[in-house]
Short mmCIF file of C-alpha atoms and ligand atoms in Angstrom, two decimals:
data_model
loop_
_atom_site.label_atom_id
_atom_site.label_comp_id
_atom_site.label_asym_id
_atom_site.label_seq_id
_atom_site.Cartn_x
_atom_site.Cartn_y
_atom_site.Cartn_z
CA MET A 1356 11.71 97.54 -47.72
CA LYS A 1357 15.18 98.86 -46.98
CA ASN A 1358 14.50 98.81 -43.24
CA LYS A 1359 13.15 95.28 -43.12
CA LEU A 1360 16.35 93.46 -44.15
CA PRO A 1361 18.10 93.71 -40.74
CA LEU A 1362 14.85 92.57 -39.14
CA LEU A 1363 14.69 89.52 -41.41
CA ILE A 1364 18.33 88.63 -40.73
CA GLY A 1365 17.71 89.07 -37.04
CA ALA A 1366 14.71 86.74 -37.17
CA ILE A 1367 16.71 84.09 -39.05
CA VAL A 1368 19.50 84.28 -36.47
CA VAL A 1369 16.99 83.90 -33.61
CA ILE A 1370 15.26 80.93 -35.27
CA ALA A 1371 18.58 79.25 -36.10
CA GLY A 1372 19.66 79.74 -32.52
CA LEU A 1373 16.43 78.22 -31.21
CA VAL A 1374 16.74 75.21 -33.51
CA PHE A 1375 20.35 74.71 -32.40
CA PHE A 1376 19.41 75.00 -28.72
CA MET A 1377 16.47 72.64 -28.98
CA GLY A 1378 18.57 70.12 -30.93
CA GLY A 1379 21.09 70.13 -28.09
CA GLY A 1380 18.26 70.07 -25.57
CA ASP A 1381 16.80 66.80 -26.71
CA LYS A 1382 20.04 64.91 -26.31
CA THR A 1383 20.12 65.52 -22.57
CA ALA A 1384 17.43 66.63 -20.14
CA LYS A 1385 18.40 70.15 -19.18
CA LYS A 1386 19.68 70.51 -15.64
CA SER A 1387 20.35 66.93 -14.66
CA GLY A 1388 22.45 65.49 -17.48
CA ASP A 1389 19.87 62.72 -17.90
CA SER A 1390 19.77 60.73 -21.14
CA SER A 1391 16.91 61.46 -23.53
CA GLN A 1392 16.30 57.69 -23.74
CA PRO A 1393 12.86 56.95 -22.27
CA ILE A 1394 12.58 55.75 -18.68
CA VAL A 1395 10.50 52.56 -18.99
CA ILE A 1396 7.76 52.37 -16.34
CA PRO A 1397 5.69 49.16 -15.92
CA THR A 1398 1.92 49.03 -15.45
CA HIS A 1399 0.19 46.08 -13.77
CA ASN A 1400 -3.40 45.15 -12.92
CA TRP A 1401 -4.46 47.14 -9.85
CA SER A 1402 -5.46 50.80 -9.78
CA SER A 1403 -2.98 52.52 -7.46
CA GLN A 1404 -0.06 50.96 -9.33
CA ILE A 1405 -1.26 52.21 -12.71
CA VAL A 1406 -2.11 55.69 -11.43
CA MET A 1407 1.24 55.90 -9.65
CA ALA A 1408 3.01 54.87 -12.87
CA TYR A 1409 1.54 57.96 -14.58
CA VAL A 1410 2.15 60.12 -11.49
CA ILE A 1411 5.84 59.19 -11.49
CA GLY A 1412 6.02 59.48 -15.30
CA GLY A 1413 4.54 62.98 -14.96
CA ILE A 1414 7.13 63.91 -12.34
CA PHE A 1415 9.96 62.66 -14.58
CA GLU A 1416 8.50 64.61 -17.54
CA SER A 1417 8.33 67.76 -15.43
CA MET A 1418 12.11 67.35 -15.03
CA GLY A 1419 12.60 67.18 -18.81
CA ASN A 1420 12.80 63.40 -19.11
CA ASN A 1421 11.18 61.09 -21.64
CA VAL A 1422 9.12 58.16 -20.38
CA SER A 1423 7.40 55.15 -21.87
CA TYR A 1424 4.95 52.71 -20.29
CA VAL A 1425 4.83 48.95 -20.72
CA ASN A 1426 2.15 46.60 -19.44
CA ALA A 1427 4.05 43.85 -17.60
CA ASP A 1428 3.41 40.74 -15.54
CA SER A 1429 3.79 41.69 -11.87
CA GLN A 1430 6.14 38.75 -11.04
CA ALA A 1431 8.22 38.65 -14.24
CA VAL A 1432 8.83 42.42 -14.10
CA TYR A 1433 11.72 42.03 -11.62
CA GLU A 1434 13.66 39.89 -14.10
CA SER A 1435 12.84 42.48 -16.80
CA ILE A 1436 14.27 45.24 -14.59
CA ARG A 1437 17.32 43.10 -13.77
CA ILE A 1438 18.21 42.73 -17.47
CA GLY A 1439 17.33 46.36 -18.24
CA ASP A 1440 14.17 46.00 -20.38
CA VAL A 1441 12.18 47.90 -17.72
CA THR A 1442 13.78 50.75 -15.74
CA ILE A 1443 11.88 50.94 -12.45
CA SER A 1444 9.27 49.35 -10.20
CA HIS A 1445 7.39 51.71 -7.90
CA GLU A 1446 5.11 49.29 -5.95
CA VAL A 1447 6.96 46.18 -4.78
CA TRP A 1448 4.40 44.64 -2.38
CA GLU A 1449 6.14 42.29 0.05
CA SER A 1450 3.48 39.61 0.38
CA ALA A 1451 2.75 39.09 -3.32
CA PHE A 1452 6.08 39.95 -4.94
CA GLY A 1453 8.77 39.77 -2.22
CA LYS A 1454 10.02 36.42 -3.47
CA SER A 1455 10.36 37.48 -7.16
CA PHE A 1456 11.97 40.75 -6.08
CA THR A 1457 14.53 39.05 -3.81
CA THR A 1458 15.37 36.45 -6.47
CA ALA A 1459 16.21 39.20 -9.00
CA LEU A 1460 18.07 41.23 -6.35
CA ASP A 1461 20.29 38.24 -5.52
CA LYS A 1462 21.07 37.58 -9.22
CA GLY A 1463 22.32 41.15 -9.71
CA GLY A 1464 21.26 43.95 -12.04
CA LEU A 1465 18.39 45.20 -9.89
CA LEU A 1466 18.82 47.64 -7.00
CA ASP A 1467 16.64 48.04 -3.90
CA TRP A 1468 15.77 51.75 -4.11
CA GLY A 1469 14.12 52.07 -0.69
CA ASP A 1470 10.66 51.95 0.87
CA HIS A 1471 7.57 54.10 0.67
CA GLU A 1472 6.34 55.43 4.01
CA ALA A 1473 3.15 53.32 3.61
CA ARG A 1474 3.14 49.83 5.12
CA THR A 1475 1.08 47.14 3.41
CA LEU A 1476 -1.25 44.22 4.08
CA GLU A 1477 -2.52 41.83 1.38
CA ASP A 1478 -4.96 39.27 2.74
CA MET A 1479 -8.50 37.90 2.89
CA GLY A 1480 -11.22 39.93 4.59
CA TYR A 1481 -14.82 41.07 4.45
CA PRO A 1482 -16.95 44.22 4.26
CA ASN A 1483 -18.14 45.20 7.74
CA TRP A 1484 -21.82 44.61 6.92
CA VAL A 1485 -20.98 40.85 6.91
CA ALA A 1486 -20.19 41.10 10.63
CA ASP A 1487 -23.07 43.51 11.31
CA LYS A 1488 -25.52 40.98 9.85
CA GLY A 1489 -24.09 38.26 12.12
CA LEU A 1490 -23.12 36.06 9.16
CA CYS A 1491 -20.01 34.69 10.89
CA PRO A 1492 -19.88 35.34 14.64
CA GLY A 1493 -16.33 35.56 16.00
CA LEU A 1494 -14.72 37.28 13.00
CA PRO A 1495 -12.15 38.75 12.50
CA ASP A 1496 -10.56 35.84 14.45
CA TRP A 1497 -9.91 33.17 11.77
CA THR A 1498 -11.13 30.34 14.03
CA ALA A 1499 -14.67 31.63 13.39
CA LEU A 1500 -14.27 30.06 9.92
CA LYS A 1501 -14.24 26.56 11.51
CA ASN A 1502 -17.95 26.89 12.29
CA PRO A 1503 -20.17 25.18 9.65
CA ASP A 1504 -22.94 27.69 10.47
CA CYS A 1505 -20.55 30.43 9.32
CA ALA A 1506 -19.38 28.67 6.13
CA LYS A 1507 -22.95 27.99 4.95
CA ASN A 1508 -23.61 31.75 4.72
CA PHE A 1509 -20.84 32.05 2.11
CA VAL A 1510 -22.03 29.33 -0.29
CA THR A 1511 -22.48 30.36 -3.96
CA PRO A 1512 -23.84 28.37 -6.93
CA ASP A 1513 -20.27 27.56 -8.08
CA SER A 1514 -18.80 26.61 -4.68
CA GLY A 1515 -19.88 22.96 -4.41
CA GLY A 1516 -21.76 23.49 -1.16
CA LYS A 1517 -18.74 24.98 0.61
CA GLY A 1518 -18.22 28.57 1.68
CA ARG A 1519 -16.46 30.51 -1.06
CA MET A 1520 -13.48 32.83 -0.69
CA LEU A 1521 -12.75 34.96 -3.75
CA GLU A 1522 -8.96 35.30 -4.11
CA GLY A 1523 -7.40 37.86 -6.49
CA PRO A 1524 -5.84 36.90 -9.83
CA GLN A 1525 -3.54 33.90 -9.33
CA THR A 1526 -0.58 35.90 -10.70
CA TRP A 1527 -0.41 37.81 -7.39
CA HIS A 1528 -0.27 35.19 -4.62
CA GLY A 1529 -0.04 31.91 -6.54
CA ASP A 1530 -1.53 29.04 -4.50
CA LEU A 1531 -0.89 30.70 -1.15
CA ILE A 1532 -4.53 31.02 -0.02
CA PRO A 1533 -5.73 27.52 -1.10
CA GLN A 1534 -2.63 26.10 0.64
CA ARG A 1535 -3.44 28.10 3.77
CA VAL A 1536 -7.09 26.99 3.82
CA ASP A 1537 -5.94 23.35 3.69
CA ALA A 1538 -3.10 23.85 6.19
CA LEU A 1539 -5.49 25.36 8.72
CA GLY A 1540 -7.94 22.47 8.32
CA LEU A 1541 -10.61 24.58 6.63
CA GLY A 1542 -10.72 22.66 3.34
CA ASP A 1543 -13.86 20.67 4.15
CA LEU A 1544 -15.89 23.84 4.72
CA TRP A 1545 -14.27 26.37 2.34
CA MET A 1546 -13.12 26.58 -1.27
CA VAL A 1547 -11.06 29.28 -2.98
CA LYS A 1548 -11.94 30.76 -6.35
CA PHE A 1549 -9.55 33.03 -8.26
CA ALA A 1550 -10.93 36.30 -9.64
CA GLY A 1551 -9.92 37.30 -13.15
CA SER A 1552 -9.26 40.92 -12.23
CA ALA A 1553 -9.33 43.44 -9.41
CA ASP A 1554 -12.63 44.74 -10.79
CA ALA A 1555 -14.15 41.27 -10.28
CA LEU A 1556 -13.40 41.62 -6.55
CA TRP A 1557 -15.24 44.96 -6.34
CA ALA A 1558 -18.12 43.52 -8.39
CA GLU A 1559 -18.36 40.63 -5.89
CA LEU A 1560 -18.67 43.11 -2.99
CA ALA A 1561 -21.58 44.84 -4.73
CA ALA A 1562 -23.28 41.56 -5.75
CA ALA A 1563 -23.04 39.98 -2.28
CA GLU A 1564 -24.46 43.09 -0.61
CA LYS A 1565 -27.37 43.14 -3.06
CA GLU A 1566 -28.06 39.43 -2.54
CA GLY A 1567 -27.62 39.70 1.24
CA ARG A 1568 -25.10 36.83 1.34
CA GLY A 1569 -21.74 36.64 3.05
CA THR A 1570 -18.57 37.36 1.09
CA ILE A 1571 -14.88 36.96 1.80
CA ILE A 1572 -12.52 38.46 -0.76
CA PHE A 1573 -8.84 39.21 -1.21
CA ASN A 1574 -8.02 42.87 -0.64
CA TRP A 1575 -5.08 45.05 0.31
CA THR A 1576 -4.10 48.27 1.97
CA PRO A 1577 -3.31 50.99 0.93
CA ASN A 1578 -6.43 50.89 -1.23
CA PHE A 1579 -9.63 52.85 -1.87
CA THR A 1580 -11.41 50.59 0.66
CA ASP A 1581 -9.27 51.89 3.56
CA GLY A 1582 -11.95 54.29 4.71
CA ALA A 1583 -14.91 52.19 3.61
CA GLY A 1584 -15.42 49.62 6.37
CA PHE A 1585 -13.40 46.60 5.29
CA THR A 1586 -11.84 44.24 7.85
CA PHE A 1587 -8.98 41.80 7.28
CA ILE A 1588 -9.24 38.37 8.93
CA ASP A 1589 -6.74 37.74 11.76
CA PHE A 1590 -4.94 34.58 10.71
CA PRO A 1591 -2.09 33.13 12.80
CA PRO A 1592 0.74 35.70 12.62
CA TYR A 1593 3.24 35.67 9.76
CA THR A 1594 6.78 34.65 10.64
CA ALA A 1595 9.80 34.43 8.34
CA GLY A 1596 9.76 31.02 6.66
CA CYS A 1597 6.15 30.14 7.55
CA ARG A 1598 4.99 29.88 3.93
CA PRO A 1599 5.19 26.66 1.91
CA GLU A 1600 7.35 28.41 -0.76
CA ASP A 1601 9.86 29.08 2.04
CA GLY A 1602 9.63 25.57 3.50
CA GLY A 1603 6.99 26.34 6.16
CA ASP A 1604 3.68 24.65 6.99
CA GLY A 1605 1.57 27.50 5.58
CA LYS A 1606 -0.41 28.05 8.79
CA CYS A 1607 0.08 31.82 8.78
CA GLY A 1608 -1.43 35.06 7.55
CA SER A 1609 0.31 37.70 5.43
CA PRO A 1610 3.06 39.99 6.74
CA ASP A 1611 2.89 43.60 7.84
CA GLY A 1612 4.75 44.25 4.61
CA TYR A 1613 7.02 46.78 2.95
CA LEU A 1614 6.18 48.73 -0.18
CA LYS A 1615 9.47 49.09 -2.01
CA LYS A 1616 10.91 50.73 -5.07
CA ALA A 1617 13.43 49.04 -7.37
CA VAL A 1618 15.54 50.18 -10.34
CA HIS A 1619 17.80 48.72 -13.01
CA GLU A 1620 21.40 49.15 -11.89
CA ASP A 1621 22.29 51.53 -14.77
CA PHE A 1622 19.44 53.96 -14.04
CA PRO A 1623 21.51 56.18 -11.68
CA LYS A 1624 24.16 56.46 -14.42
CA THR A 1625 21.90 57.04 -17.43
CA HIS A 1626 19.41 59.29 -15.61
CA PRO A 1627 21.10 60.66 -12.48
CA GLY A 1628 18.52 63.41 -11.99
CA ALA A 1629 15.46 61.17 -12.30
CA ALA A 1630 17.12 58.42 -10.26
CA ALA A 1631 17.83 60.86 -7.41
CA ALA A 1632 14.21 62.05 -7.50
CA PHE A 1633 12.90 58.46 -7.54
CA LYS A 1634 15.07 57.59 -4.56
CA LYS A 1635 13.40 60.41 -2.59
CA MET A 1636 9.87 59.45 -3.64
CA SER A 1637 7.83 58.15 -0.75
CA PHE A 1638 4.06 57.95 -0.71
CA THR A 1639 1.86 57.47 2.34
CA THR A 1640 -1.17 55.25 2.89
CA SER A 1641 -3.49 58.18 2.23
CA HIS A 1642 -1.65 59.26 -0.96
CA ILE A 1643 -1.93 55.74 -2.40
CA GLY A 1644 -5.52 55.24 -1.23
CA ALA A 1645 -6.44 58.50 -2.98
CA MET A 1646 -4.76 57.41 -6.24
CA ALA A 1647 -6.89 54.23 -6.24
CA ALA A 1648 -10.08 56.06 -5.21
CA LEU A 1649 -9.89 58.46 -8.17
CA VAL A 1650 -10.31 55.40 -10.43
CA ASP A 1651 -12.37 52.92 -8.39
CA ILE A 1652 -14.74 55.40 -6.74
CA ASP A 1653 -14.64 58.49 -8.96
CA LYS A 1654 -14.36 56.37 -12.16
CA MET A 1655 -11.64 58.50 -13.76
CA THR A 1656 -9.18 57.01 -16.26
CA HIS A 1657 -5.78 56.18 -14.78
CA GLU A 1658 -4.14 58.96 -16.82
CA ASP A 1659 -6.68 61.59 -15.73
CA ALA A 1660 -6.45 60.41 -12.13
CA ALA A 1661 -2.67 60.90 -12.24
CA LYS A 1662 -3.04 64.41 -13.73
CA LYS A 1663 -5.50 65.36 -11.01
CA TRP A 1664 -3.35 63.86 -8.26
CA LEU A 1665 -0.29 65.78 -9.52
CA ALA A 1666 -2.24 69.05 -9.77
CA ASP A 1667 -3.66 68.62 -6.24
CA ASN A 1668 -0.41 67.51 -4.58
CA GLU A 1669 2.42 69.72 -5.86
CA SER A 1670 3.62 70.31 -2.30
CA VAL A 1671 4.07 66.53 -1.96
CA TRP A 1672 5.98 65.75 -5.15
CA LYS A 1673 7.86 68.94 -6.11
CA PRO A 1674 10.34 68.47 -3.22
CA PHE A 1675 11.31 65.05 -4.67
CA THR A 1676 12.64 66.83 -7.77
CA LYS A 1677 14.90 69.25 -5.88
C1 LIG G 837 -0.41 43.27 -5.36
N1 LIG G 837 -1.66 43.67 -4.68
C2 LIG G 837 -1.54 45.07 -4.20
C3 LIG G 837 -2.81 43.59 -5.63
O1 LIG G 837 -1.86 42.85 -3.63
#
């Protein structure tokens, strides 16, 4: 009994010290001086973006930061970042979101935080078996779509006798594709339907193949389809100002686009460590394709996909934190 008192006092001192240290520790992330306030990361409605949200959240957490996730509209998010409700955006796709991004950038409050290595394309295309079956000779040249014998192979029960193109959710590209179909004089032969979700696009690929009918859908790269035999249609080249929203005639395809990052202007002040890491973050076409494939091919949850990607790619992301 006599000998245990110093031990007990020692234990109390150690525990008190730990409590004190941990109390201090949750006010600021250790090395960087980052605030313990959560970094707010948006999630949208396509797989790579959601997986990458958790990948980046995991990287920030590995640095001692707190994160929270918020499901956000993929156009309105730039205004939310500008006013500070959301901290970052990690997939600013030029074709779909360039206009909303630039509008917020010009108003102030949002910073352009640089580009990923990956370049992007967001446009209409078809699985290669459509060409192999001879359903529209002349593709990928868009002028093949002017042939009524092509369009008839893409008719569906809901398409009013015209060939159907399945566009993504309207929140991505607005009326861009219907406008383009009309501008190029294809409106008598083709109609555009909007899908309710990305999954509806992948379901259409499977259904069309099973039914042996042609299909043209909206798709993008980087994506899980990069290695799977998907071809984008060659529309007349994109030029600055060619779109109706920019005053053009709409007779153009989508750009060879950037994939940017953006942050709220206070982020480098509130979280200098995480902001520096985010500035360095750059993912390639194959990194992003793999993030999507873990969900859309391997059927993992977005969170599990992110954990696996982080575990398999430490040599890619650890350098961003240094
Ligand atoms: C924004 N997206 C990648 C679906 O085109």
